[in-house]
PDB file of C-alpha atoms and ligand atoms in Angstrom:
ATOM      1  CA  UNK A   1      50.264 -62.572-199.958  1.00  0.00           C
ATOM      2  CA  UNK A   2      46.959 -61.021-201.004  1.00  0.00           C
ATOM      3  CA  UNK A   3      47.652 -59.403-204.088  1.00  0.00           C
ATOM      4  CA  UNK A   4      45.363 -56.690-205.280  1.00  0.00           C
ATOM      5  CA  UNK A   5      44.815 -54.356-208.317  1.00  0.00           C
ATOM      6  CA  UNK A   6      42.016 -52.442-207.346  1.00  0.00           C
ATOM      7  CA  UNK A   7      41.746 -49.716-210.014  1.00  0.00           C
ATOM      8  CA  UNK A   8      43.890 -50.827-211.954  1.00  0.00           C
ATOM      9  CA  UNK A   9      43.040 -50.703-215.947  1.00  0.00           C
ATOM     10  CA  UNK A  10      44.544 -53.526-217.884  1.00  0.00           C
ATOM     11  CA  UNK A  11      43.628 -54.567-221.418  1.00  0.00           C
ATOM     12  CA  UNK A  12      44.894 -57.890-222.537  1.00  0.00           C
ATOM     13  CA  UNK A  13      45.639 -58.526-226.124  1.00  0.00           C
ATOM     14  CA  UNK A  14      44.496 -62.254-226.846  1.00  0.00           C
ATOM     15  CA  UNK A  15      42.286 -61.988-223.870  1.00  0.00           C
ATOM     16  CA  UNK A  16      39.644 -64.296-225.693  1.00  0.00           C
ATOM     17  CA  UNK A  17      41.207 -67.613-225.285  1.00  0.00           C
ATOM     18  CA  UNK A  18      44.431 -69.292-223.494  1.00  0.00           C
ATOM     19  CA  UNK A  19      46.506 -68.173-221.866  1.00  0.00           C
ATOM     20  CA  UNK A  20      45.188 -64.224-222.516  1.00  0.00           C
ATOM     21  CA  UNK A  21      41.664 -65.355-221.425  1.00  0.00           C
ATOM     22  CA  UNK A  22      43.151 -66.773-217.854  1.00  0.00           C
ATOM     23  CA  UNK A  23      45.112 -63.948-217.502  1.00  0.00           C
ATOM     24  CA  UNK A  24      42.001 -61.150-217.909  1.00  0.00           C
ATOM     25  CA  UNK A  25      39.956 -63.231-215.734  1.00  0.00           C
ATOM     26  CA  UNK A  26      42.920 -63.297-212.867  1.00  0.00           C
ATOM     27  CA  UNK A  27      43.464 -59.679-213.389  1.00  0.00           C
ATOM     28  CA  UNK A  28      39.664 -59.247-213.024  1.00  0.00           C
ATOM     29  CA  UNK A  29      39.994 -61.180-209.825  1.00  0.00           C
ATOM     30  CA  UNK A  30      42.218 -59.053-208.330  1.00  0.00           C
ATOM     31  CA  UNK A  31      40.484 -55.829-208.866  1.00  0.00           C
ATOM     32  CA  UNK A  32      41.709 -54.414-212.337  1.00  0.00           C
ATOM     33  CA  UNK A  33      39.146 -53.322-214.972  1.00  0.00           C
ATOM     34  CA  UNK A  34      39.589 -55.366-218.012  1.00  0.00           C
ATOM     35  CA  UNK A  35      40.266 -54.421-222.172  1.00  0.00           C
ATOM     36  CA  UNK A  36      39.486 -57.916-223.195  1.00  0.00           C
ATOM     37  CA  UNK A  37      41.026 -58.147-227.019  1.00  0.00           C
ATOM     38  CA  UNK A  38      40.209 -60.058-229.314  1.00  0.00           C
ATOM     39  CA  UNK A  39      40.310 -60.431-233.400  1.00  0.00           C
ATOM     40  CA  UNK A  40      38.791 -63.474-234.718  1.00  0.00           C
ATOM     41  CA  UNK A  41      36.314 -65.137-231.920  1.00  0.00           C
ATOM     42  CA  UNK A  42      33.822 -62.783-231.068  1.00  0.00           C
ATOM     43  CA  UNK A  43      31.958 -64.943-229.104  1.00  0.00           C
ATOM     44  CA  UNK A  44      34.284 -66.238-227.016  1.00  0.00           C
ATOM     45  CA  UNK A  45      35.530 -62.726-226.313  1.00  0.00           C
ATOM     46  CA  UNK A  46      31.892 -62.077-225.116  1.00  0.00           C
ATOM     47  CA  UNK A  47      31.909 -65.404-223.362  1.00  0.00           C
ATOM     48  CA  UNK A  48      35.057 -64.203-221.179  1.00  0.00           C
ATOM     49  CA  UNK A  49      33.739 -60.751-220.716  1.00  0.00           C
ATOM     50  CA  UNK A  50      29.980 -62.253-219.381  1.00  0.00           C
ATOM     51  CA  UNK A  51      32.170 -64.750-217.421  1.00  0.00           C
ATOM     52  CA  UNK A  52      33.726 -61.805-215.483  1.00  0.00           C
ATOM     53  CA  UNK A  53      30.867 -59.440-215.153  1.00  0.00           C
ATOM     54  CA  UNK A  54      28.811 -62.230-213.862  1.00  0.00           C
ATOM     55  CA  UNK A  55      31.817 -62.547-210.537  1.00  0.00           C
ATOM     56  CA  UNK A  56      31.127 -58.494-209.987  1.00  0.00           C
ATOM     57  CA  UNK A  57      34.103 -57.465-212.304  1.00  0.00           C
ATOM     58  CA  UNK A  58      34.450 -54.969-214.730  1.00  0.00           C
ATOM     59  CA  UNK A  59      35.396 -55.652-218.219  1.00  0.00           C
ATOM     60  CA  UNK A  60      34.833 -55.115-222.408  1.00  0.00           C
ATOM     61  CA  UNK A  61      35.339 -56.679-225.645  1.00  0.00           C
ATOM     62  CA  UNK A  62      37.359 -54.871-227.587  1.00  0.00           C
ATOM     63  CA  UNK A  63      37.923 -56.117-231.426  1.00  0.00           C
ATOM     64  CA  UNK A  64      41.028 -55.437-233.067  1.00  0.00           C
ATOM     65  CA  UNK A  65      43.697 -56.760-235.498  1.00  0.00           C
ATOM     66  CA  UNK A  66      46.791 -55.814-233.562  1.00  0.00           C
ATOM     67  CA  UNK A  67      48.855 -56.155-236.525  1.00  0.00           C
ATOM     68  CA  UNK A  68      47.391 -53.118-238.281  1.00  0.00           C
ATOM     69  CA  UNK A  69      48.726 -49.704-235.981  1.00  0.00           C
ATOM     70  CA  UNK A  70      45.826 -47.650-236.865  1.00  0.00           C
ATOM     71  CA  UNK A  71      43.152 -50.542-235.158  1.00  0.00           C
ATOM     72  CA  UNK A  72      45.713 -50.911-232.320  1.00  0.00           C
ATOM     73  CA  UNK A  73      44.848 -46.878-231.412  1.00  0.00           C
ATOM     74  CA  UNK A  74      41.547 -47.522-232.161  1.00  0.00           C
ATOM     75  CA  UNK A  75      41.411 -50.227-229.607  1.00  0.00           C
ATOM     76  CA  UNK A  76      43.221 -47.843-226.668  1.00  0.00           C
ATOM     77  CA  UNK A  77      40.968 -44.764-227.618  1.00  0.00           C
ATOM     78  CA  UNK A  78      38.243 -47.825-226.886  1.00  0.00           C
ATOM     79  CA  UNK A  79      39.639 -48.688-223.862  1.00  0.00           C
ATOM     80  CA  UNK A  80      40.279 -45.167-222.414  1.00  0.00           C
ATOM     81  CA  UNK A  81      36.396 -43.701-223.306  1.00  0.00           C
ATOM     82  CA  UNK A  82      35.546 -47.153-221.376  1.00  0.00           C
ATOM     83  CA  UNK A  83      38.045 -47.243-217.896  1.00  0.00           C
ATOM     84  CA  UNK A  84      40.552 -44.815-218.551  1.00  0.00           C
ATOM     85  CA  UNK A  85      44.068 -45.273-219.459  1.00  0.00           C
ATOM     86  CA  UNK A  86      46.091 -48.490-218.945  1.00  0.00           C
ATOM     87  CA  UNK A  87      48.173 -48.687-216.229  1.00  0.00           C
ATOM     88  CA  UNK A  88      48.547 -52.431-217.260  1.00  0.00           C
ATOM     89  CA  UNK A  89      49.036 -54.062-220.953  1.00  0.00           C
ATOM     90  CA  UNK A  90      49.440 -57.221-221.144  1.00  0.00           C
ATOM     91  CA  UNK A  91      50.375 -58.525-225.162  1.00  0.00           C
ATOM     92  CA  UNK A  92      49.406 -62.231-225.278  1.00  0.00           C
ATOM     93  CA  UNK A  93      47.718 -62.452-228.585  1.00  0.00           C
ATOM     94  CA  UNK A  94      50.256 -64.562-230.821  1.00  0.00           C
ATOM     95  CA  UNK A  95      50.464 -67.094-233.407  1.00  0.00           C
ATOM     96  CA  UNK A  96      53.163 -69.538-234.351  1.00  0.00           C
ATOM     97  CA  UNK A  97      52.024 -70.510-238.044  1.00  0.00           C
ATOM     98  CA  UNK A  98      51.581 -73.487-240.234  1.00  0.00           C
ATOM     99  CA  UNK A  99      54.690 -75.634-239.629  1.00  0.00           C
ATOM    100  CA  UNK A 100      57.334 -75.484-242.637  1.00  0.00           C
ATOM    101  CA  UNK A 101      61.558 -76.043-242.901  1.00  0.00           C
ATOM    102  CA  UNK A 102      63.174 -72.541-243.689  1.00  0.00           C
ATOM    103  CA  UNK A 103      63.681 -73.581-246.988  1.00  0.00           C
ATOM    104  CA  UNK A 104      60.171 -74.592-247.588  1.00  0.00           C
ATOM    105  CA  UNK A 105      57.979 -71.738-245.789  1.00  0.00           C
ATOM    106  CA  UNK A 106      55.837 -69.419-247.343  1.00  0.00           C
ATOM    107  CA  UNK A 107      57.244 -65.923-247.386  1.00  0.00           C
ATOM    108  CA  UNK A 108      53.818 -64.314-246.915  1.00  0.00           C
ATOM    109  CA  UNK A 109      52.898 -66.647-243.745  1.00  0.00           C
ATOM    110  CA  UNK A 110      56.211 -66.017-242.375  1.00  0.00           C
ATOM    111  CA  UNK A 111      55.558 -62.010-242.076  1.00  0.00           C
ATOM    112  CA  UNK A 112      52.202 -62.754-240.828  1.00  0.00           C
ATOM    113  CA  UNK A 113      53.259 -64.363-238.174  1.00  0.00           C
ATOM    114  CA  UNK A 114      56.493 -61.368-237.188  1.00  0.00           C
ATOM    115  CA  UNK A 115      53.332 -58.844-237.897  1.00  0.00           C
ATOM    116  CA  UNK A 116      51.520 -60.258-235.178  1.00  0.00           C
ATOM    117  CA  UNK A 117      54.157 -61.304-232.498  1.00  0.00           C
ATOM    118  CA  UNK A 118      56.479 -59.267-233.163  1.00  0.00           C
ATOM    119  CA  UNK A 119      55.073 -55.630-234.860  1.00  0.00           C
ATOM    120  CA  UNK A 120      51.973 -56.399-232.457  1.00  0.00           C
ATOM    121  CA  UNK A 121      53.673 -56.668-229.684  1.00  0.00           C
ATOM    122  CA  UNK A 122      55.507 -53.236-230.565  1.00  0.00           C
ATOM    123  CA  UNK A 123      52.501 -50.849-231.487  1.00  0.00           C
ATOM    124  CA  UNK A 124      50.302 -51.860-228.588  1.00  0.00           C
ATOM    125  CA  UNK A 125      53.398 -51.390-226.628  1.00  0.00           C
ATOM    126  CA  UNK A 126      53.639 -47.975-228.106  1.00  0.00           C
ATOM    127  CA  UNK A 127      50.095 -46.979-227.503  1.00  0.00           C
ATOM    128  CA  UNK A 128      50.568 -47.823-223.999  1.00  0.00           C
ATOM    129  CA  UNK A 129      53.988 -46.457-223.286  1.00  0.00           C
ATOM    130  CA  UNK A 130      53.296 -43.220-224.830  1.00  0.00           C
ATOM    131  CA  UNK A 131      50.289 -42.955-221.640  1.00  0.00           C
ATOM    132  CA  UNK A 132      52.735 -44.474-219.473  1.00  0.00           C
ATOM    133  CA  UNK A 133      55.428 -42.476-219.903  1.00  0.00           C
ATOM    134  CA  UNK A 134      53.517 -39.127-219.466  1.00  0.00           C
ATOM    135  CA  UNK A 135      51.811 -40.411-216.036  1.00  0.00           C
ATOM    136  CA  UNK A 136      55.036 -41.834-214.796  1.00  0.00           C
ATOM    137  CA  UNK A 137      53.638 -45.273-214.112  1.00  0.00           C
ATOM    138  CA  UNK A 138      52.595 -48.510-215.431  1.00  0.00           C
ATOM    139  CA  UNK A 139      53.612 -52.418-216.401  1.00  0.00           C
ATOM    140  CA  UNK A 140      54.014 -53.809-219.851  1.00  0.00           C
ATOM    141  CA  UNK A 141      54.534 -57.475-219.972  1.00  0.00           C
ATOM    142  CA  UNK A 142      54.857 -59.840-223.142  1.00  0.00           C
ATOM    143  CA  UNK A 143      54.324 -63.518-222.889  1.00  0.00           C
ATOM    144  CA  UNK A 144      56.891 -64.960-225.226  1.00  0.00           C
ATOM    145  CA  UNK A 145      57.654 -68.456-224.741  1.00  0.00           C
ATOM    146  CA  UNK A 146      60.625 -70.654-224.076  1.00  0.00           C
ATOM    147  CA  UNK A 147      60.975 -70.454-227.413  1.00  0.00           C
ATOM    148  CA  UNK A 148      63.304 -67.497-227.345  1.00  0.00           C
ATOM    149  CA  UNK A 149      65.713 -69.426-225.988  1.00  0.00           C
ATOM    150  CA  UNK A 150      65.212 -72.871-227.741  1.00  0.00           C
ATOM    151  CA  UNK A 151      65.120 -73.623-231.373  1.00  0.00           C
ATOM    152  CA  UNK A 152      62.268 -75.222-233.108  1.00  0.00           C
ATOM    153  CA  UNK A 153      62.560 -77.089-236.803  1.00  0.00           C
ATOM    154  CA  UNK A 154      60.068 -75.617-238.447  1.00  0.00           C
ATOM    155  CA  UNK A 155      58.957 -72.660-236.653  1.00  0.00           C
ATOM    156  CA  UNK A 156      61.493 -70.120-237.581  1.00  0.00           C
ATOM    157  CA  UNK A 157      59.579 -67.258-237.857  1.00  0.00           C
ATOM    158  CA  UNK A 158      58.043 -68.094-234.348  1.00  0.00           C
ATOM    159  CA  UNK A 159      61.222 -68.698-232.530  1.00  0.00           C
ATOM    160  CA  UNK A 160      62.356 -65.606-234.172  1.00  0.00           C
ATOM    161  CA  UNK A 161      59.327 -63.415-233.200  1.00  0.00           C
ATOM    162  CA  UNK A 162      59.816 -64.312-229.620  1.00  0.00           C
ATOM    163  CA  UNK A 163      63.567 -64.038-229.279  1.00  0.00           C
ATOM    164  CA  UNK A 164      63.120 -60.768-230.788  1.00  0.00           C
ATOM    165  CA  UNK A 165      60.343 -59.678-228.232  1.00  0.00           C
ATOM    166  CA  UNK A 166      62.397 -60.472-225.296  1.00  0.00           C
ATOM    167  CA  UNK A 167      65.018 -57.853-226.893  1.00  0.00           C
ATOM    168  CA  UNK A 168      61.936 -55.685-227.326  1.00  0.00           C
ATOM    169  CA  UNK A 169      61.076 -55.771-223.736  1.00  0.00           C
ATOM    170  CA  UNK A 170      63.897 -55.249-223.085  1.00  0.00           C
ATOM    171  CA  UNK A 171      65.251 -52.302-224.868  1.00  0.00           C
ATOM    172  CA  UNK A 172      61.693 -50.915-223.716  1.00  0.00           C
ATOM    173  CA  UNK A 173      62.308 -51.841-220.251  1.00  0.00           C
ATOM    174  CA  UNK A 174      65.651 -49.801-220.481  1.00  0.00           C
ATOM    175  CA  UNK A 175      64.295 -46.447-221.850  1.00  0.00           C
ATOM    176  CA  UNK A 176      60.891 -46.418-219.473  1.00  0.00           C
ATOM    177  CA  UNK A 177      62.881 -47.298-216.549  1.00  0.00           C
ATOM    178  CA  UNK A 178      63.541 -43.765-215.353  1.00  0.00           C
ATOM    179  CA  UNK A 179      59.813 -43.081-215.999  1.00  0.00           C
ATOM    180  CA  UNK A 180      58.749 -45.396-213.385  1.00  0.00           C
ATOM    181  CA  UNK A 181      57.138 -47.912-216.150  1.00  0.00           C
ATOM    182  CA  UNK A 182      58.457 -51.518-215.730  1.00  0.00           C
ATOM    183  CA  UNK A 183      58.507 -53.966-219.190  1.00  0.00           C
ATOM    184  CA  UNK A 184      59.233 -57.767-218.510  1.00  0.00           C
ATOM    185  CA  UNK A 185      58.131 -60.644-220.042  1.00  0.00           C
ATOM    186  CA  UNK A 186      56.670 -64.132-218.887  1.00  0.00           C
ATOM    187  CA  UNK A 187      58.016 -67.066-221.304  1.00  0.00           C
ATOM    188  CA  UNK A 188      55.962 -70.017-220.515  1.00  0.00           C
ATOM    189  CA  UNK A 189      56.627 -73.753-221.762  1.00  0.00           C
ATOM    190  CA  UNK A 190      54.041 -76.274-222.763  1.00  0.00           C
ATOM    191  CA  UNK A 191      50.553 -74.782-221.274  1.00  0.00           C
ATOM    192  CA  UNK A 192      47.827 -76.785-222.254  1.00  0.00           C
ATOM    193  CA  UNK A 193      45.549 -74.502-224.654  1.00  0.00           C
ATOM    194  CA  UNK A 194      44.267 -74.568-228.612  1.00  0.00           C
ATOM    195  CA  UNK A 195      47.214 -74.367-229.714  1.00  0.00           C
ATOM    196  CA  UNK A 196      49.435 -76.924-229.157  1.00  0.00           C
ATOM    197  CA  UNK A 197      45.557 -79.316-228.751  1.00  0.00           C
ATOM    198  CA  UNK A 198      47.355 -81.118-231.900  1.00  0.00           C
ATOM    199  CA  UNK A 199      49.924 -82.608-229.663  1.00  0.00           C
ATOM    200  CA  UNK A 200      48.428 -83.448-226.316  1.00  0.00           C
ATOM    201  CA  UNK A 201      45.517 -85.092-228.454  1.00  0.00           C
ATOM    202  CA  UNK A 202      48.225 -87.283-230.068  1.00  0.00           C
ATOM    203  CA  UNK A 203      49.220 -89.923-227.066  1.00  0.00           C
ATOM    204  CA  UNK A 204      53.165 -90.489-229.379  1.00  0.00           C
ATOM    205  CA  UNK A 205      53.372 -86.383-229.889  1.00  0.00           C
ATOM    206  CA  UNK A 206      52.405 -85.930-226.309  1.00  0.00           C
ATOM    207  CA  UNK A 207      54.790 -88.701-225.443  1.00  0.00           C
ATOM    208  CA  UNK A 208      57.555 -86.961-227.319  1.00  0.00           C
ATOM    209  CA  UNK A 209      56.492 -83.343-225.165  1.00  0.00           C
ATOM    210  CA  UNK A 210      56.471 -84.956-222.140  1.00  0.00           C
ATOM    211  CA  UNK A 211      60.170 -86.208-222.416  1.00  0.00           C
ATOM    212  CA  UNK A 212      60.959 -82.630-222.560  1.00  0.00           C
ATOM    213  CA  UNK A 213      59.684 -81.467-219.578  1.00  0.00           C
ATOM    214  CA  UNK A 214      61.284 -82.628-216.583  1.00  0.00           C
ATOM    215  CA  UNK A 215      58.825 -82.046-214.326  1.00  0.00           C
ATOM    216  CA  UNK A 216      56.282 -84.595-216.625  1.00  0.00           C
ATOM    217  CA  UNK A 217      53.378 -82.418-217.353  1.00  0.00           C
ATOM    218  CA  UNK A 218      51.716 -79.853-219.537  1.00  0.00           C
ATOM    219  CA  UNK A 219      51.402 -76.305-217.520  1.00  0.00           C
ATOM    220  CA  UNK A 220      47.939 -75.025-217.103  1.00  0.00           C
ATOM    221  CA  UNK A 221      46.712 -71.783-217.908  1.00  0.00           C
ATOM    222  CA  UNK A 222      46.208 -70.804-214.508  1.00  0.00           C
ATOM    223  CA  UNK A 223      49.652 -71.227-213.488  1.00  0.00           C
ATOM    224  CA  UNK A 224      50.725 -68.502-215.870  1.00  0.00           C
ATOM    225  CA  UNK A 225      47.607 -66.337-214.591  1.00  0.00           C
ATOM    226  CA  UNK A 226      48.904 -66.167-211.196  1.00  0.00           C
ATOM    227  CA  UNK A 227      52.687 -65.428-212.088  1.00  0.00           C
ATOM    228  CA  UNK A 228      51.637 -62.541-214.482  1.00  0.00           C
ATOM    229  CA  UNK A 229      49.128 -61.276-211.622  1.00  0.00           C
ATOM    230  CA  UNK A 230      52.455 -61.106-209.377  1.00  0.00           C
ATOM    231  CA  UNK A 231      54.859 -59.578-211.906  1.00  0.00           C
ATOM    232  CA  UNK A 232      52.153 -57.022-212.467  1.00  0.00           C
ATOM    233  CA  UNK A 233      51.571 -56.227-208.860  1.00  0.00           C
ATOM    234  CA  UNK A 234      53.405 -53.430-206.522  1.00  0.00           C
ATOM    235  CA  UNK A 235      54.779 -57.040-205.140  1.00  0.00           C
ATOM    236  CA  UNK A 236      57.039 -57.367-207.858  1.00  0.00           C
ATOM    237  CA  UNK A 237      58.020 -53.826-207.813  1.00  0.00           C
ATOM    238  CA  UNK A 238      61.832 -54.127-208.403  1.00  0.00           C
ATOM    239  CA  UNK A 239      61.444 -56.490-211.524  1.00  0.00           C
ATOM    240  CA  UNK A 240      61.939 -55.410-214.979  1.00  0.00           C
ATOM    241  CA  UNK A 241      63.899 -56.331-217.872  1.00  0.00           C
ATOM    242  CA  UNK A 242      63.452 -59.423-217.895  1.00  0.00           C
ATOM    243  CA  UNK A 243      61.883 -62.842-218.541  1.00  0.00           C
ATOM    244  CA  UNK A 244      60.676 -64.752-216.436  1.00  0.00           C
ATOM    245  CA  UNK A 245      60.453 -68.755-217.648  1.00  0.00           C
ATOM    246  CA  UNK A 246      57.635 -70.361-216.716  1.00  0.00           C
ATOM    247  CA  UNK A 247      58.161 -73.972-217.843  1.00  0.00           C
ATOM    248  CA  UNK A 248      58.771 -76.911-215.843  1.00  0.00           C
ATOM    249  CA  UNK A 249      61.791 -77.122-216.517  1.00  0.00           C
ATOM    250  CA  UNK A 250      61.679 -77.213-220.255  1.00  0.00           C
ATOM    251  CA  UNK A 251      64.716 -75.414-220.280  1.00  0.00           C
ATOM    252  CA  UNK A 252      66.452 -77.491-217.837  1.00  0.00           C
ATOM    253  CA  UNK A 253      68.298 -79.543-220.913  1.00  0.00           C
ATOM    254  CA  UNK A 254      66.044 -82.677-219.525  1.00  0.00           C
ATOM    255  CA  UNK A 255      68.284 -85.265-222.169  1.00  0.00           C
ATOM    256  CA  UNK A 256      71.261 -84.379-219.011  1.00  0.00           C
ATOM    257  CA  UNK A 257      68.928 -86.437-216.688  1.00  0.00           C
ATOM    258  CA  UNK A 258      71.095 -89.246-218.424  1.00  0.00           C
ATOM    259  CA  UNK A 259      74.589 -89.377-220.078  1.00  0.00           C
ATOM    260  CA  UNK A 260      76.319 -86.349-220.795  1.00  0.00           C
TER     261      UNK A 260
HETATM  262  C1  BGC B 301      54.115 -73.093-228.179  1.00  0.00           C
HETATM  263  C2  BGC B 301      53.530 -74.445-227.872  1.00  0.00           C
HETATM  264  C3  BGC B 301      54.620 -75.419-227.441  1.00  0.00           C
HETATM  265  C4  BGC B 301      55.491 -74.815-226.379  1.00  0.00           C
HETATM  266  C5  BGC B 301      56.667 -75.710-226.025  1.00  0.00           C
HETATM  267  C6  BGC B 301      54.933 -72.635-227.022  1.00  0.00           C
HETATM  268  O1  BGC B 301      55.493 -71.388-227.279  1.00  0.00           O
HETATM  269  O2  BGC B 301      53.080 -72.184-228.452  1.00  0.00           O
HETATM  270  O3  BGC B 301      52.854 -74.938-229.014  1.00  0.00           O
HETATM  271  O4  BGC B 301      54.025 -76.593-226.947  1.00  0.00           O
HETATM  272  O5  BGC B 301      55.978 -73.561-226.780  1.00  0.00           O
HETATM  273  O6  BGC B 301      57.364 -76.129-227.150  1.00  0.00           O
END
């Protein structure tokens, strides 16, 4: 299947690094003219957008804090003056904060990190369902993680965020329905990025990840790239509402290989 998203605008929050930057670069593949956004690495965000201008494809850098709502219409007032509007947004910037118990975690880092994932998540969604809507067509999806199914010591207001963007997307999903706008989500396991570098640097931490996945390996970036370039597509045309777990096997209760 030769999927295609000839033009097709898409702006990716996050698109500077990760899993974001794989997915503007696969969208950018496929045809789509790219919103590539970013908040604290400039340069890499330039980096990704030379990267795809230099394979023929169209794409920008735009800067903004998608915690703060008045940046995040900023940044699709950007996007429209640039390739029009979005018929594509794709909200992949997140961060999971400094590890701490519950008990132990500091109030103002825990609302960081629901302002980001979470509120994020909602007023880019806005912004681009309020277009949407209006034109009768479009795709929102939300990389969340399989952490809005599983708990994590430690990371409560991550786990949180995410479980609470998978009702998001799909309370979303549910009201833009009958305007022909579909909202899913991808929820991906353990891809091998920056962020979780602490762990698969650590041969007893990556030990411990490994036992957790039964299929006995990190995910790559790419592999999330081409499910999201599918879920986008007219090929997955009768899929909304949902999430779609992306996580080999991570969910699969692995300990059950054994025992039980
Ligand atoms: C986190 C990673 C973690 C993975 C599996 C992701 O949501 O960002 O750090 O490795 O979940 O636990």
């Amino acid at each position: 299947m030769n999927i295609r998203l000839d033009g097709k605008v898409a702006l990716v929050t996050g698109g500077s690094t990760g899993i974001g930057q794989a997915i503007a670069r696969a969208l950018s593949a496929s045809g789509a003219s790219v919103g590539v956004n970013y908040v604290a690495n400039r340069a890499l965000a330039y980096a990704t957008v030379k990267g795809i201008c230099d394979e023929d494809g169209r794409a920008i850098a735009i800067e903004a804090d998608i915690s703060d709502p008045v940046a995040v219409s900023g940044m699709f007032a950007q996007l429209e003056q640039a390739f029009g509007a979005p018929d594509i947004l794709i909200n992949c910037a997140g961060i999971d904060g400094k590890a701490a118990s519950s008990w132990e975690a500091d109030p103002a880092a825990w609302r960081k990190v629901i302002e980001v994932n979470l509120f994020g998540t909602f007023y880019c969604s806005q912004q681009a369902l309020q277009r949407m809507v209006e034109r009768k067509s479009g795709v929102i999806l939300n990389i969340t993680s399989v952490h809005e199914v599983i708990a994590w010591s430690g990371y409560s207001a991550y786990t949180s965020s995410k479980a609470a963007v998978s009702m998001l997307t799909k309370t979303m999903a549910q009201e833009a329905a009958p305007f022909g706008v579909r909202v899913l989500a991808v929820a991906p396991g353990a891809i091998q990025t920056d962020i979780n570098k602490s762990v698969w640097t650590d041969p007893v931490q990556n030990a411990d990840l490994l036992e957790k996945i039964p299929m006995g390996r990190l995910g790559q970036v790419q592999e999330i790239a081409s499910l999201v370039t599918f879920l986008v597509s007219d090929a997955a045309s009768y899929i909304t509402a949902t999430s779609v777990l992306a996580d080999g096997g991570m969910t699969d209760y692995p300990d059950f290989a054994h025992g039980g």
